[in-house]
Backbone as CSV, one residue per row, in Angstrom:
resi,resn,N_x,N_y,N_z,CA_x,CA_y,CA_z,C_x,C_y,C_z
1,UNK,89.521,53.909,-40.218,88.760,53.628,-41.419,87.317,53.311,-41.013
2,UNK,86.677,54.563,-41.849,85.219,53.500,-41.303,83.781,52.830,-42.147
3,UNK,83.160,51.965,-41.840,82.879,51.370,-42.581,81.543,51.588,-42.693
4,UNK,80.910,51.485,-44.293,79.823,51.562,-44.772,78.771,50.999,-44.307
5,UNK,77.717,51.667,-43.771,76.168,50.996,-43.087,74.885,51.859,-43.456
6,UNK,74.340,50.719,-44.426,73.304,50.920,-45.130,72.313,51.593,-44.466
7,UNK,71.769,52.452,-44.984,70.568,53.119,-43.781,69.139,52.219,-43.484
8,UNK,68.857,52.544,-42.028,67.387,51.417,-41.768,66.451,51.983,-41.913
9,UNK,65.457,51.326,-42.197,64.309,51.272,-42.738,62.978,51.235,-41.631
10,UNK,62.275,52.344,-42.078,60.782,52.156,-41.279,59.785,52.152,-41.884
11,UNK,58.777,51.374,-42.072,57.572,51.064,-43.032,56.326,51.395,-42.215
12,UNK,55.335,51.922,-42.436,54.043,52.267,-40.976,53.051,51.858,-42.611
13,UNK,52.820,50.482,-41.861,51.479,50.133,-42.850,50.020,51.201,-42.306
14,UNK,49.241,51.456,-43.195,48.437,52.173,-42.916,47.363,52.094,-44.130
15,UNK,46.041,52.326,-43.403,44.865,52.373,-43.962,43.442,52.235,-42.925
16,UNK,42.667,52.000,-43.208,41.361,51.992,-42.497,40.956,51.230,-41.527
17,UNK,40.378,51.647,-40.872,40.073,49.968,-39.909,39.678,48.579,-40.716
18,UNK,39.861,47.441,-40.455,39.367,46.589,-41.387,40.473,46.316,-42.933
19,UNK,41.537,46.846,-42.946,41.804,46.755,-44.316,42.956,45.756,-44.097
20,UNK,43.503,45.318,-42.709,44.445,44.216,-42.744,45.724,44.445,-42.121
21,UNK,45.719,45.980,-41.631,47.067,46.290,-41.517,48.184,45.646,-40.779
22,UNK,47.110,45.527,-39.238,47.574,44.496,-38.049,48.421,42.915,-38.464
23,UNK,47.188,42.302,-39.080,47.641,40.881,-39.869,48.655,40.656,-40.506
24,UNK,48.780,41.617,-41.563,49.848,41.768,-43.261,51.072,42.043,-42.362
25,UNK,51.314,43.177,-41.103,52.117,43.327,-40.628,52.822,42.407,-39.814
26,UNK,52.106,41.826,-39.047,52.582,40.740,-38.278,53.343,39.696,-39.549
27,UNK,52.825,39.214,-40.002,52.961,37.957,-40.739,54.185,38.816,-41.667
28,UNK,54.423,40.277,-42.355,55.561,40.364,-43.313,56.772,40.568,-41.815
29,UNK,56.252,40.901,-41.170,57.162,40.936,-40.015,58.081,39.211,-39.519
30,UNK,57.408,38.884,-39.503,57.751,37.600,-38.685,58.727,37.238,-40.650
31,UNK,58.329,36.984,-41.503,58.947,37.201,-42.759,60.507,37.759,-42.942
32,UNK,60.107,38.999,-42.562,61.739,39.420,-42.598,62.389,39.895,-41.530
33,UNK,61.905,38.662,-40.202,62.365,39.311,-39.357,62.537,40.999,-38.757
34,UNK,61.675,41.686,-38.709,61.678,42.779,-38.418,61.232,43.211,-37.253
35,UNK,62.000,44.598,-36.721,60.435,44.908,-35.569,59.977,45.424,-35.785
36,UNK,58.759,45.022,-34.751,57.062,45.351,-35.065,56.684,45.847,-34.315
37,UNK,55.757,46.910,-34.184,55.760,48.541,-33.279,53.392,48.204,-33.541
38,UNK,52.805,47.881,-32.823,51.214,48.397,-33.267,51.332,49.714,-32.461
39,UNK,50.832,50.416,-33.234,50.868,51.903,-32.965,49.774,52.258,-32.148
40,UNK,48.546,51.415,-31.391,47.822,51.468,-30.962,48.659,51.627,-29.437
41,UNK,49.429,50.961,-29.707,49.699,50.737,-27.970,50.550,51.508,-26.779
42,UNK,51.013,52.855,-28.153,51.262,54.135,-27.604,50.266,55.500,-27.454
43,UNK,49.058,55.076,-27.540,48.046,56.210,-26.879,47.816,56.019,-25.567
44,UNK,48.190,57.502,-25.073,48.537,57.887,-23.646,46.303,57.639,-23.192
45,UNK,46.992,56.976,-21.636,46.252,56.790,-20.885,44.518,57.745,-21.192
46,UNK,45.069,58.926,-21.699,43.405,59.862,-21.385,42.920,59.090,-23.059
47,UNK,43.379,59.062,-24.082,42.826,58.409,-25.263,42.395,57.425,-25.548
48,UNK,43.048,56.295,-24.265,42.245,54.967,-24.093,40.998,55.137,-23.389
49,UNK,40.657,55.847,-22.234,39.720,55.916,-21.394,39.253,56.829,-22.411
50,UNK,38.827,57.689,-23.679,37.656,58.348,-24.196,37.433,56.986,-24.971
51,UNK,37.953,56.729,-25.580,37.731,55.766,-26.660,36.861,54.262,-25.986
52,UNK,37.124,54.028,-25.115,36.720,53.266,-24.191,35.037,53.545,-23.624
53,UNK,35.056,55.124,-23.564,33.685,55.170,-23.265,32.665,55.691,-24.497
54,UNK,33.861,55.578,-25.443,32.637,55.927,-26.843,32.995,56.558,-27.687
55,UNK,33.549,57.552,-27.595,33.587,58.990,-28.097,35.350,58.546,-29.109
56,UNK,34.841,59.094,-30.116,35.668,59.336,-31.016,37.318,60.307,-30.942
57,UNK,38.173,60.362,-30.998,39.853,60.697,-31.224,39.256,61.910,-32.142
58,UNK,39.751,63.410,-31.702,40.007,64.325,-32.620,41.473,64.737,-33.008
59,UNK,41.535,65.778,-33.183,42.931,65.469,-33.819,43.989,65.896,-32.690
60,UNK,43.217,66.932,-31.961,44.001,67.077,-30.985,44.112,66.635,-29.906
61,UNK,43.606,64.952,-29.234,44.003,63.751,-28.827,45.186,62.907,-29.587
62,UNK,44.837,63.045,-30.742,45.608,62.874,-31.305,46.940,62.895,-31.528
63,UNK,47.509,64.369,-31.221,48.692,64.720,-31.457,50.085,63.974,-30.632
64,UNK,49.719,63.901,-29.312,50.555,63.270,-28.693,50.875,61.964,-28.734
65,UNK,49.925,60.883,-29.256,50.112,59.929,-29.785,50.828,59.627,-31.043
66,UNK,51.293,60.538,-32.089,51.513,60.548,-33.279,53.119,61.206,-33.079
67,UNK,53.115,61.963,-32.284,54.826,62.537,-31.903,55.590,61.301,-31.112
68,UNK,54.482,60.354,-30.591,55.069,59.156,-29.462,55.142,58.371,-30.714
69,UNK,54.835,58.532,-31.821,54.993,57.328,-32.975,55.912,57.769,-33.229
70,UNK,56.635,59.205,-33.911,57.342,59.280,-34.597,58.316,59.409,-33.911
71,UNK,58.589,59.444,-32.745,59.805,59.233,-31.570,59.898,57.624,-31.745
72,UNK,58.991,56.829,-31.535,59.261,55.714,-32.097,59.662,55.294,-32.998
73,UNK,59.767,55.781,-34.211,59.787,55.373,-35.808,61.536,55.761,-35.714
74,UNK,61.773,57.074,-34.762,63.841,57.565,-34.974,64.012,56.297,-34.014
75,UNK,63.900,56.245,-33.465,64.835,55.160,-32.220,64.761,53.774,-32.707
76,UNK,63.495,53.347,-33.665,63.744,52.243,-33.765,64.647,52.230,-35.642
77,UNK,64.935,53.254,-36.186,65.463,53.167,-37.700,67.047,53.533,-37.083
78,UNK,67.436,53.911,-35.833,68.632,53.858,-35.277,68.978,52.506,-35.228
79,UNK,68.432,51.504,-34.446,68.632,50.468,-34.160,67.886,49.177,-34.601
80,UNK,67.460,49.457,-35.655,66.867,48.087,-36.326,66.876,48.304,-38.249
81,UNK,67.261,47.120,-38.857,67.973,47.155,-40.024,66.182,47.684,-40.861
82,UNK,65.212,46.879,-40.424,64.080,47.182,-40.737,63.091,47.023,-39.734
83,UNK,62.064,48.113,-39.697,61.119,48.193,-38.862,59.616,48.476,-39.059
84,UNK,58.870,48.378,-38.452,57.645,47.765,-39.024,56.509,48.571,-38.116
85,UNK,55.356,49.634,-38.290,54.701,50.063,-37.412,53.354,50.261,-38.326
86,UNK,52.650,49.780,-37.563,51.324,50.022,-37.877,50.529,51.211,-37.096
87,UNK,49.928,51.703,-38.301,49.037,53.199,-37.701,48.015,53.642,-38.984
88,UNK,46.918,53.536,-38.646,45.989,54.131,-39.749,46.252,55.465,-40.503
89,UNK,46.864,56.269,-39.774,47.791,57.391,-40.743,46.552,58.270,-41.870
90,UNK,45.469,58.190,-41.286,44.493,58.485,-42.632,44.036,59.405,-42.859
91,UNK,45.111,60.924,-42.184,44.943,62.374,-43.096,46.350,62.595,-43.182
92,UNK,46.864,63.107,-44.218,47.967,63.544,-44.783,48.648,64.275,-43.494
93,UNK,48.265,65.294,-42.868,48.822,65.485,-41.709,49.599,64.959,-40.449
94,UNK,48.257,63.658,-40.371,49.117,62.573,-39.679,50.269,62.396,-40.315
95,UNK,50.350,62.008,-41.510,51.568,61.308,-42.234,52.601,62.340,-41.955
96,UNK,52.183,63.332,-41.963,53.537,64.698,-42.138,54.205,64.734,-40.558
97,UNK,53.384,64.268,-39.323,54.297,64.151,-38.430,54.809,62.990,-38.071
98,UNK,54.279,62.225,-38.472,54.817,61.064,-38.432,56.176,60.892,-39.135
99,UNK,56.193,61.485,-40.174,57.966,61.255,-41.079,58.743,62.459,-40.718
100,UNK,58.247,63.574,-40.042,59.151,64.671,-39.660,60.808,64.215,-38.886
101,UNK,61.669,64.514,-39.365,62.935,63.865,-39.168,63.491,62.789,-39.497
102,UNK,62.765,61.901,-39.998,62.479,60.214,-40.091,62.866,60.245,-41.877
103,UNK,64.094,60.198,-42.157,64.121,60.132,-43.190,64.138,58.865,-44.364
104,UNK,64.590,57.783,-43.633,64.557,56.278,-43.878,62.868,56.090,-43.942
105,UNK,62.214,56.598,-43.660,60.731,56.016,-43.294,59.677,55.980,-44.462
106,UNK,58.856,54.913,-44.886,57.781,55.516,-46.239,56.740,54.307,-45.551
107,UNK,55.556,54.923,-45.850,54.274,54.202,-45.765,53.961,53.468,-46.905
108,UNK,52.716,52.075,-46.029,52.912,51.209,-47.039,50.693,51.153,-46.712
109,UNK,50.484,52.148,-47.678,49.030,52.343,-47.952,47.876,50.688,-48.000
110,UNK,47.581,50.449,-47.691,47.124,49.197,-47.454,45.561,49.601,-47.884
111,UNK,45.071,49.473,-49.505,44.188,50.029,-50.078,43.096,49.326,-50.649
112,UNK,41.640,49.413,-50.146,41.078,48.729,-50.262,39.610,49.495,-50.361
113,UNK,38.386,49.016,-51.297,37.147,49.842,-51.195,36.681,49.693,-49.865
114,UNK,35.412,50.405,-50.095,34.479,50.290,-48.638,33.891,49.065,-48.962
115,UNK,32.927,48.397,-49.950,32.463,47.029,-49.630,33.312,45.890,-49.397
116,UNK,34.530,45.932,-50.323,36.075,44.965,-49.627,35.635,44.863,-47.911
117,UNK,36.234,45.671,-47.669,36.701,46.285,-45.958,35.229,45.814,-45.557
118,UNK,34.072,46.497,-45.796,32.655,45.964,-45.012,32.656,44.681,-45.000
119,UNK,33.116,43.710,-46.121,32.792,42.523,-46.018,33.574,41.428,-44.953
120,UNK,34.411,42.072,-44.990,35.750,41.619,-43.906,35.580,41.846,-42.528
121,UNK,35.269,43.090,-42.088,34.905,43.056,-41.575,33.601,42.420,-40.709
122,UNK,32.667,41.830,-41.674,31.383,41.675,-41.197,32.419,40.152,-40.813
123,UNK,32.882,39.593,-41.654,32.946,38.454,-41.542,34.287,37.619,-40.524
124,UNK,34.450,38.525,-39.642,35.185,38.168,-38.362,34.667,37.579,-37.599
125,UNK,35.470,36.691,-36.775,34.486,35.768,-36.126,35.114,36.817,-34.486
126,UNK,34.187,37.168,-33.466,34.322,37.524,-32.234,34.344,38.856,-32.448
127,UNK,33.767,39.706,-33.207,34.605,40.904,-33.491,32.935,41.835,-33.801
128,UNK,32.895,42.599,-33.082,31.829,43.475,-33.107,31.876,44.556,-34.211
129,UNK,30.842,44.559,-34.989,30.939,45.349,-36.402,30.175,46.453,-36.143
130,UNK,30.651,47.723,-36.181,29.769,49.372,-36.199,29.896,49.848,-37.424
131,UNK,28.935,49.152,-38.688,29.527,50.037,-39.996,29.372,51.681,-39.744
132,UNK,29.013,51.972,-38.882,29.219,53.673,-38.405,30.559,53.753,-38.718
133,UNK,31.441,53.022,-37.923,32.930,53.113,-37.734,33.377,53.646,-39.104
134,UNK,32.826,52.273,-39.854,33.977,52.034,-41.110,33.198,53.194,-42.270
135,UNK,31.930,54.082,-42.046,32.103,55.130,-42.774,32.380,56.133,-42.343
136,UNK,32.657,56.181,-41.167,33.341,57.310,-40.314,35.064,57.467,-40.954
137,UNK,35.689,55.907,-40.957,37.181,56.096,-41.314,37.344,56.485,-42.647
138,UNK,36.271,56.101,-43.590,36.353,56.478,-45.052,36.227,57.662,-45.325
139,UNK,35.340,58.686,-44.650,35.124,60.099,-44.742,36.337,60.881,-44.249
140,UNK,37.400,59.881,-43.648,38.304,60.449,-42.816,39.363,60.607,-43.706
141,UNK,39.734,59.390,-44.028,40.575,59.290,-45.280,40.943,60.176,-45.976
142,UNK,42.394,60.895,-45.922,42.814,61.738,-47.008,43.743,60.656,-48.289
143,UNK,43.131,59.868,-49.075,44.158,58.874,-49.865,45.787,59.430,-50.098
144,UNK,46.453,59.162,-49.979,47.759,59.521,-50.665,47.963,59.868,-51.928
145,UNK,48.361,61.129,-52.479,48.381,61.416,-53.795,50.382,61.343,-54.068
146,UNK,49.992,62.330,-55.520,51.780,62.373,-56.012,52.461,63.029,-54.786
147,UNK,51.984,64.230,-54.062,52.758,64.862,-53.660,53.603,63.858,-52.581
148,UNK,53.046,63.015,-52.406,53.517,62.026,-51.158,54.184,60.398,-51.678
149,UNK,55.368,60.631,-52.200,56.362,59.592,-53.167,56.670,58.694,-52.242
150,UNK,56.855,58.970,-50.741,57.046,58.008,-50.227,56.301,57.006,-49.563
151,UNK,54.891,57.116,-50.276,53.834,56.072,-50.109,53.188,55.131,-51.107
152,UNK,54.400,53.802,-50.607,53.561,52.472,-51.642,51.756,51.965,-51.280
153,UNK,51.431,51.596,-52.380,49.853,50.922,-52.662,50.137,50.157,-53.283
154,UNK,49.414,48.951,-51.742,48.785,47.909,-51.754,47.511,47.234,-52.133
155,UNK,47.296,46.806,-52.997,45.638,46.577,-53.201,45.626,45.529,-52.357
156,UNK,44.211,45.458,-51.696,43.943,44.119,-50.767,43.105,43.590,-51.046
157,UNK,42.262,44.110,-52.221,41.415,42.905,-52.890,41.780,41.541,-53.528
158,UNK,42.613,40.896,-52.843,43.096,39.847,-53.124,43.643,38.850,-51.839
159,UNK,43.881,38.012,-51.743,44.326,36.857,-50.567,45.042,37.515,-49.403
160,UNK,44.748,37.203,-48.373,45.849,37.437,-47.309,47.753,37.430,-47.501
161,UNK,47.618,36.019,-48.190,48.817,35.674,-48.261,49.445,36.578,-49.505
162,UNK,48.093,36.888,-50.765,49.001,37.711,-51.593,49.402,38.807,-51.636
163,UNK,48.230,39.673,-50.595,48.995,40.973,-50.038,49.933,40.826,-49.218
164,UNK,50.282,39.776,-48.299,51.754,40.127,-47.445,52.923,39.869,-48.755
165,UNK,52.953,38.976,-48.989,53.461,38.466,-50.612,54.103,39.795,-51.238
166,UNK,52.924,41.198,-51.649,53.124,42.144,-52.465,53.830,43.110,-51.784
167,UNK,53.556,43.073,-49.966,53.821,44.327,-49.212,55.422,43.676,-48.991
168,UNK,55.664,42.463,-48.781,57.102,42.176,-48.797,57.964,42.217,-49.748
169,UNK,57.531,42.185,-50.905,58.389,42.593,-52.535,58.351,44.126,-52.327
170,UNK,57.329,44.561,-52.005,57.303,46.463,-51.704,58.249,46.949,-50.850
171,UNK,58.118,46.187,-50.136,59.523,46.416,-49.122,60.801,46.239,-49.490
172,UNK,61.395,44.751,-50.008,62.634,44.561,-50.619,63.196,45.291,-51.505
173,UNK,62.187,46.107,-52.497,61.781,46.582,-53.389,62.451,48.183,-53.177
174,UNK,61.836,48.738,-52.215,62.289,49.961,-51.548,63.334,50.157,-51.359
175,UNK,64.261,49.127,-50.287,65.344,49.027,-50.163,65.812,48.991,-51.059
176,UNK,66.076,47.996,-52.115,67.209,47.663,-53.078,67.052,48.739,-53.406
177,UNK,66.466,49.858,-54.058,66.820,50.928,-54.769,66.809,52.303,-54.101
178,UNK,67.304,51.641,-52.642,67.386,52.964,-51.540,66.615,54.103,-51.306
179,UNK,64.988,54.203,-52.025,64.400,54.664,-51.907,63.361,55.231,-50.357
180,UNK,63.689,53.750,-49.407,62.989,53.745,-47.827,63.888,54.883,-47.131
């Protein structure tokens, strides 16, 4: 006889630099106990050393980092009830390899204007601000439309605590109606 097991869950908060993803994640993480994957910390050795000396990620630096996510995203929805990865995800493409096979998996859009995000940014304490950057990521930005159902929005114009607050009801939310 065998017995019923709910399918697991993978959430890849995503949005712009500056919009919170790192933070909201940690903190809904530690929340519902989940694991927590920063997606930063699977770019292979040659993507740290460009990025390091300046030069911007095209897409095809890119790629191998984003197949090492989504190899990440099956192994960990095998073995964890819910899981948690952060990745800016911010052309539709990305998103499409990222969920390729990954059927438990939906993004959790972490959505916010450019003066929001500028201001937040400016206002970090230790943290070096290139508004180059942050209109570089906005031009980058493909937003999530209908065609892409399995991406919740978050507004973050509001408290720290009330976006983890919203992204953790988004989550429970998902589940209960087996939608993740």
């Amino acid at each position: 006889m065998s017995t019923y097991l709910p399918p697991h869950h993978v959430f890849i908060l995503m949005g712009v630099s500056g919009s919170g993803k790192s933070v909201v994640a940690s903190d809904v993480s530690h929340q519902l106990s989940t694991a927590f994957l920063d997606g930063d910390f699977l770019h292979p050795r040659a993507n740290i050393m460009k990025m390091a000396d300046g030069h911007p990620l095209n897409d095809e630096d890119r790629q191998p980092w984003l197949q090492a996510l989504n190899d990440a995203a099956f192994a960990m929805q095998r073995t964890q009830p819910i899981s948690i990865i952060v990745c800016s995800a911010l052309k539709k493409q990305y998103r499409d390899i990222l969920r390729q096979g990954n059927h438990n998996l939906k993004f959790i859009y972490m959505k916010g204007d450019f003066d929001t995000i500028e201001a937040r940014l400016r206002a970090r304490k230790g943290h070096f601000f290139k508004p180059q950057m942050l209109v570089t990521q906005f031009a980058t930005l493909e937003e999530p439309g209908a065609d892409e159902p399995d991406v919740l929005t978050i507004d973050i114009d509001q408290t720290v605590e009330d976006v983890v607050a919203d992204t953790v009801a988004a989550i429970k939310d998902a589940i209960a109606k087996g939608q993740a």
